[in-house]
Short mmCIF file of C-alpha atoms in Angstrom, two decimals:
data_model
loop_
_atom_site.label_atom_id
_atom_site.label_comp_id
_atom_site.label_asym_id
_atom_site.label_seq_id
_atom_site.Cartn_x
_atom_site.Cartn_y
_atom_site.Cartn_z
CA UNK A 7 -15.36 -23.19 12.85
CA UNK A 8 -16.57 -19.62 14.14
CA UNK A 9 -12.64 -18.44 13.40
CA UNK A 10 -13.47 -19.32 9.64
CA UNK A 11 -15.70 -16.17 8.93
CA UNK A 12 -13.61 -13.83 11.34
CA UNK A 13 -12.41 -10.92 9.37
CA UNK A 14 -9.61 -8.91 10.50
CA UNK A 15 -10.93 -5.20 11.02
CA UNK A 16 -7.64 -3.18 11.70
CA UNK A 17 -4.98 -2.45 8.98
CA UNK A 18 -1.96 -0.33 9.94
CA UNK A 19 -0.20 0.90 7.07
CA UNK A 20 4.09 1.05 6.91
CA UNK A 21 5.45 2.83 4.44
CA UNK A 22 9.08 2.82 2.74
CA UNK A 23 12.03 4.65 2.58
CA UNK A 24 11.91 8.21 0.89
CA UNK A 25 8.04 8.54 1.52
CA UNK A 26 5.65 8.98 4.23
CA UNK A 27 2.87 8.56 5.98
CA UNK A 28 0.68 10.18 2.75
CA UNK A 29 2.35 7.15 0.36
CA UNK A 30 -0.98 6.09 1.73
CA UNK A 31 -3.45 8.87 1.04
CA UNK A 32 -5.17 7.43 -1.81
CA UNK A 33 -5.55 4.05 -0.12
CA UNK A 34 -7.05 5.04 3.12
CA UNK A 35 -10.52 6.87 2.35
CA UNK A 36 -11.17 3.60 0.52
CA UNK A 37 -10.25 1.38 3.07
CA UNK A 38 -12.43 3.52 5.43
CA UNK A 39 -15.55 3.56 3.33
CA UNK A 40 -15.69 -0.07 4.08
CA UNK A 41 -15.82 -0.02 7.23
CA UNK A 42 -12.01 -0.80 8.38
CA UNK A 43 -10.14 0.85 11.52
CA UNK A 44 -7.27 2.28 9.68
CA UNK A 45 -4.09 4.22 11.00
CA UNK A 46 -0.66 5.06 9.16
CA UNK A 47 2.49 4.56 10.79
CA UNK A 48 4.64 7.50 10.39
CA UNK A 49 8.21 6.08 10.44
CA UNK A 50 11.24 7.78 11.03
CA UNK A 51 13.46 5.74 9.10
CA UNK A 52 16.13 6.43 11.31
CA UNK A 53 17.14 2.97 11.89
CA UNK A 54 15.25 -0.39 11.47
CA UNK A 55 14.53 -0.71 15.47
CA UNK A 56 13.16 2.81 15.35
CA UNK A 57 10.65 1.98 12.45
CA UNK A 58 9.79 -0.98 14.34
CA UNK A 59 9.28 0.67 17.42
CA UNK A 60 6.83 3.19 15.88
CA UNK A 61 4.93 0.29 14.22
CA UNK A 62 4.76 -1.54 17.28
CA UNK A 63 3.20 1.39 18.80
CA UNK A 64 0.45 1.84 16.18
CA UNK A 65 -0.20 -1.71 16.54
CA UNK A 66 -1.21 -1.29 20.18
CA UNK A 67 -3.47 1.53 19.34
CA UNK A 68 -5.50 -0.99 17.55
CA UNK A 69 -8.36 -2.86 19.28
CA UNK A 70 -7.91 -6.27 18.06
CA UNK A 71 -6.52 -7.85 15.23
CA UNK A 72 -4.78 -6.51 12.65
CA UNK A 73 -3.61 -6.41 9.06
CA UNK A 74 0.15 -5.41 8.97
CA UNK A 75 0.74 -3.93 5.45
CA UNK A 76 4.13 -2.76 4.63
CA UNK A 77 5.67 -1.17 1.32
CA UNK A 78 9.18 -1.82 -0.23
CA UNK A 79 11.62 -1.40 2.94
CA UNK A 80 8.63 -1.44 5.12
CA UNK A 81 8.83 -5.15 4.23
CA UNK A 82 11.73 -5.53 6.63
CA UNK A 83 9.47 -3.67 9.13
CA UNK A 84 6.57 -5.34 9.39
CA UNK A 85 8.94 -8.67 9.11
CA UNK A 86 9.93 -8.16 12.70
CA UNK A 87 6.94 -5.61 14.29
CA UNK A 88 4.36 -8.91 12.20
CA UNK A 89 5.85 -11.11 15.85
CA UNK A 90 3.57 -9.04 17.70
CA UNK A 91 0.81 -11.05 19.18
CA UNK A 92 -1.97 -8.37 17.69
CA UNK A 93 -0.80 -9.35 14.27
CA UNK A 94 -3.36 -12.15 12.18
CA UNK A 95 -1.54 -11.16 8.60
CA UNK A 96 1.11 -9.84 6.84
CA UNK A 97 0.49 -8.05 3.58
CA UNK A 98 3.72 -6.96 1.33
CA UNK A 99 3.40 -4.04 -1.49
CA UNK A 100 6.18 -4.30 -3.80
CA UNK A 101 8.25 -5.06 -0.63
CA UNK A 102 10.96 -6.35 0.55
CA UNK A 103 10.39 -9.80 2.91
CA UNK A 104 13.82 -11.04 4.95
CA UNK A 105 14.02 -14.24 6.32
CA UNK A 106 15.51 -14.84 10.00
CA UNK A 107 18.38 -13.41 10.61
CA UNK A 108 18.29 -11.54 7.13
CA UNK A 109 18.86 -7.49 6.11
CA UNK A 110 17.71 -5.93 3.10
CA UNK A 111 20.49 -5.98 1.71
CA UNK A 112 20.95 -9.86 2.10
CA UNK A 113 17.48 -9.93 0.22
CA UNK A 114 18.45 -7.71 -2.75
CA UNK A 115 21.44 -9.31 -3.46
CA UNK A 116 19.86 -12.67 -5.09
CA UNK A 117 18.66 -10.52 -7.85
CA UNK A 118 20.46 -7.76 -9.95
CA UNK A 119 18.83 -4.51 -8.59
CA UNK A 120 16.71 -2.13 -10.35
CA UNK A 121 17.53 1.00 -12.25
CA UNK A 122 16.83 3.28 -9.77
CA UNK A 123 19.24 2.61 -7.10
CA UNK A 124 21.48 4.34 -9.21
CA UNK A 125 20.27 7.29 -8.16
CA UNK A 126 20.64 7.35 -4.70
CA UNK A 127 22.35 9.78 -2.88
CA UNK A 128 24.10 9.50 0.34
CA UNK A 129 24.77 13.06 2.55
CA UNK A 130 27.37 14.02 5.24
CA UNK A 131 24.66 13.03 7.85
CA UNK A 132 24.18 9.47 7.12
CA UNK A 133 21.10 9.36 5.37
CA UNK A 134 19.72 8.56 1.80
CA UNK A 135 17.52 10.25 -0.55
CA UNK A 136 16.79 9.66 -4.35
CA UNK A 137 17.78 12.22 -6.98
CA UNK A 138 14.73 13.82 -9.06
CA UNK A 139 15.80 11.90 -12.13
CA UNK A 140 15.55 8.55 -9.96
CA UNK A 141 11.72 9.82 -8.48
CA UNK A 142 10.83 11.02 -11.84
CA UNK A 143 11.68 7.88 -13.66
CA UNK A 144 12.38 5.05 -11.52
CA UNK A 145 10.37 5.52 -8.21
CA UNK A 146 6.85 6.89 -9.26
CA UNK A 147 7.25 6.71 -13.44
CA UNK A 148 3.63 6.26 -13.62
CA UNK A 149 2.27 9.49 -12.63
CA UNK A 150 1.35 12.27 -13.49
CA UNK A 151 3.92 15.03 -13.67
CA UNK A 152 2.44 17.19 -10.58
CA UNK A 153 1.96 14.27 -8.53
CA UNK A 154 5.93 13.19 -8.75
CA UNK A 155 6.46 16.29 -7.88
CA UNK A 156 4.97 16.28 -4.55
CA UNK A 157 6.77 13.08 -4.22
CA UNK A 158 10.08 14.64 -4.54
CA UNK A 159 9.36 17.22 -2.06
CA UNK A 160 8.00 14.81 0.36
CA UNK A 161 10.54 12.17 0.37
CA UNK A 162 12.38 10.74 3.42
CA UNK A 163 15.60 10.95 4.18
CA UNK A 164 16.39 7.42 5.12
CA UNK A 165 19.42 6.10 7.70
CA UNK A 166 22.17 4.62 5.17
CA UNK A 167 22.49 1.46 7.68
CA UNK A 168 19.20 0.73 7.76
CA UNK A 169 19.74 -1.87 4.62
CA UNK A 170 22.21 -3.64 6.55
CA UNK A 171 20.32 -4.09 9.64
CA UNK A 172 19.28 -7.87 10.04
CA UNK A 173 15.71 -8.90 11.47
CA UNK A 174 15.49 -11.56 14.47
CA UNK A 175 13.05 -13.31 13.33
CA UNK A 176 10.47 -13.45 10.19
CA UNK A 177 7.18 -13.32 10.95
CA UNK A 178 6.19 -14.56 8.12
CA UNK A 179 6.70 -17.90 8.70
CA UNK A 180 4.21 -18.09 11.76
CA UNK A 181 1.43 -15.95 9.86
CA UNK A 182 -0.46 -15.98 6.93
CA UNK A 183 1.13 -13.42 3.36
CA UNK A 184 -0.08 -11.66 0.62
CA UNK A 185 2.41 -10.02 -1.57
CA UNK A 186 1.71 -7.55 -4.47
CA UNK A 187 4.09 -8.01 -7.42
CA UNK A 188 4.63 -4.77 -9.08
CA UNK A 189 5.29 -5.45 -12.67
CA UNK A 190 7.18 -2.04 -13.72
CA UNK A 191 9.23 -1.49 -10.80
CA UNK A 192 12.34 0.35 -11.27
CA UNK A 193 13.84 0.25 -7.74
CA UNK A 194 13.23 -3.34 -6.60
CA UNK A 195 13.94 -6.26 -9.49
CA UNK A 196 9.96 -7.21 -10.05
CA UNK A 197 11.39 -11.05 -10.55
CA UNK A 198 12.81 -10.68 -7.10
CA UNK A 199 9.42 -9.83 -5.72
CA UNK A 200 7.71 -12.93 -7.54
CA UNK A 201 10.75 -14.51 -5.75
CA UNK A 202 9.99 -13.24 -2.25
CA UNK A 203 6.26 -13.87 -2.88
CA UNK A 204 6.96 -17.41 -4.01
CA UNK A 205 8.84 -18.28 -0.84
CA UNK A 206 6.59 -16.28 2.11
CA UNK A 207 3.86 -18.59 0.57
CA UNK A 208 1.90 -15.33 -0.18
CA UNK A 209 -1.53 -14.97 -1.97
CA UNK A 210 -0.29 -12.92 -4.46
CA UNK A 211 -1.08 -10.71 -7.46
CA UNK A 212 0.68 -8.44 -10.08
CA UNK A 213 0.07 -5.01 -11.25
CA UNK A 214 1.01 -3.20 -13.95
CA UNK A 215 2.48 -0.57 -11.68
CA UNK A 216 6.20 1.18 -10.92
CA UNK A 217 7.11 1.00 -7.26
CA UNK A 218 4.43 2.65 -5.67
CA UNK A 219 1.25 1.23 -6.94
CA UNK A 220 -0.79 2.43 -3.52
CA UNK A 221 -0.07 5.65 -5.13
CA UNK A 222 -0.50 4.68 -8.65
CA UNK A 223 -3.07 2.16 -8.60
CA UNK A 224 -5.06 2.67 -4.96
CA UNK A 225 -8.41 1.11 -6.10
CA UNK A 226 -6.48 -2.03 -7.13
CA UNK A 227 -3.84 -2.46 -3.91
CA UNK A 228 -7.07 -1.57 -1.62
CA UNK A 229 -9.19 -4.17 -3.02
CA UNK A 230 -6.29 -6.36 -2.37
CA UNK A 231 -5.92 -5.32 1.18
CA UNK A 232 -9.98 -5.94 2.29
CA UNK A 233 -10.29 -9.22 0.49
CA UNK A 234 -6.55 -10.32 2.59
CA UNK A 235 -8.75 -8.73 5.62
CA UNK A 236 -11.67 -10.84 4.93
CA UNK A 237 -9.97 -13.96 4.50
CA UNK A 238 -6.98 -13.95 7.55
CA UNK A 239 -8.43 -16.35 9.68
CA UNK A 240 -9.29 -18.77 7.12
CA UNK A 241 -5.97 -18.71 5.76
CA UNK A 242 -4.45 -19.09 8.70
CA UNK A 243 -6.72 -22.04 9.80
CA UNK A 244 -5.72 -23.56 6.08
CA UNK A 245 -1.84 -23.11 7.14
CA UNK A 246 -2.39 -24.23 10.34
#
């Protein structure tokens, strides 16, 4: 019974293609002020094994525990890095959630895909980034003009086979979810999400955000992510 009011106390943060480590910036001081261990994972979204690699190492930083919370193609990330044995929870932001065996691109398929994948650009390097129109009105719609632009001049340049790239195996279906549905989301169908929620079992709300709602609505996706820390171990006792 003493596993019941266990709370998890670490929370490693993944963010998505074309971002960074500062998707999270708003998120973290709040996180913080309640007493959570927090740390960022700065991927290099070079491939899907190097963005699991660097998770995995952030993960072992961590003394104990810990939350695994992963935005949009993050969701493949923390799919496979969730196996570790440090992982109590999985926690999806308007994310993308394979099942064994699955890519991205597998997952987006079911649904017709948002707006703003239209505007992504390939270069002669292999990589991926999304035109100003698509971070202007598709990726972060809901900001204010100053803070898209320091969007668009932080955005990752992301490996163009990364979508293709298949997990092993979905750690979701050893460990307890929680999914956040973002309502206006331009670059991943928000009925897809619902979708994806629906089938990882996931405790799951919806904003009223676009893609990024860590960015757009922090107070709300933090709350989110200290009551899923509170409650891991019960949950999991409840699916065990």
């Amino acid at each position: 019974m003493e596993a019941q009011t266990k709370s998890v106390k670490n929370i490693v943060l993944v963010h998505g293609a074309f971002a960074d480590g500062s998707s999270w910036a708003k998120v973290i001081p709040l996180l913080l002020a309640k007493g959570l261990n927090v740390t960022a994972v700065q991927n290099p979204l070079t491939s899907l094994q190097d963005d699991v690699a660097a998770t995995k190492r952030a993960i072992a930083l961590m003394d104990g525990p810990v939350l695994l919370v992963g935005h949009s193609w993050a969701g493949v990330v923390i799919s496979e890095a969730g196996n570790d044995p440090k992982v109590a929870g999985l926690l999806y932001v308007a994310a993308f959630a394979p099942d064994n065996g699955q890519s991205l691109s597998d997952v987006a398929k079911t649904f017709p895909p948002g707006p703003g994948n239209d505007e992504v650009r390939p270069d002669a390097a292999g990589f991926l980034s999304l035109t100003p129109k698509g971070i202007h009105e598709d990726f972060a719609q809901d900001l204010p003009e100053s803070e898209r632009r320091v969007i668009l001049a932080t955005q990752g340049q992301w490996a163009a086979v990364a979508p293709g790239e298949k997990i092993a195996k979905a750690a979701w279906r050893q460990k307890p979810a929680w999914y956040i549905v973002a309502k206006r989301d331009r670059m991943i169908n928000p009925d897809l999400e619902r979708a994806m929620a629906k089938t990882i079992k996931a405790t799951a709300i919806e904003l009223d955000a676009c893609h990024i709602p860590m960015v757009s609505q922090p107070k709300k996706v933090a709350s989110f992510i200290i009551e899923a820390a509170s409650n891991v171990s019960r949950k999991e006792l409840v699916s065990n």
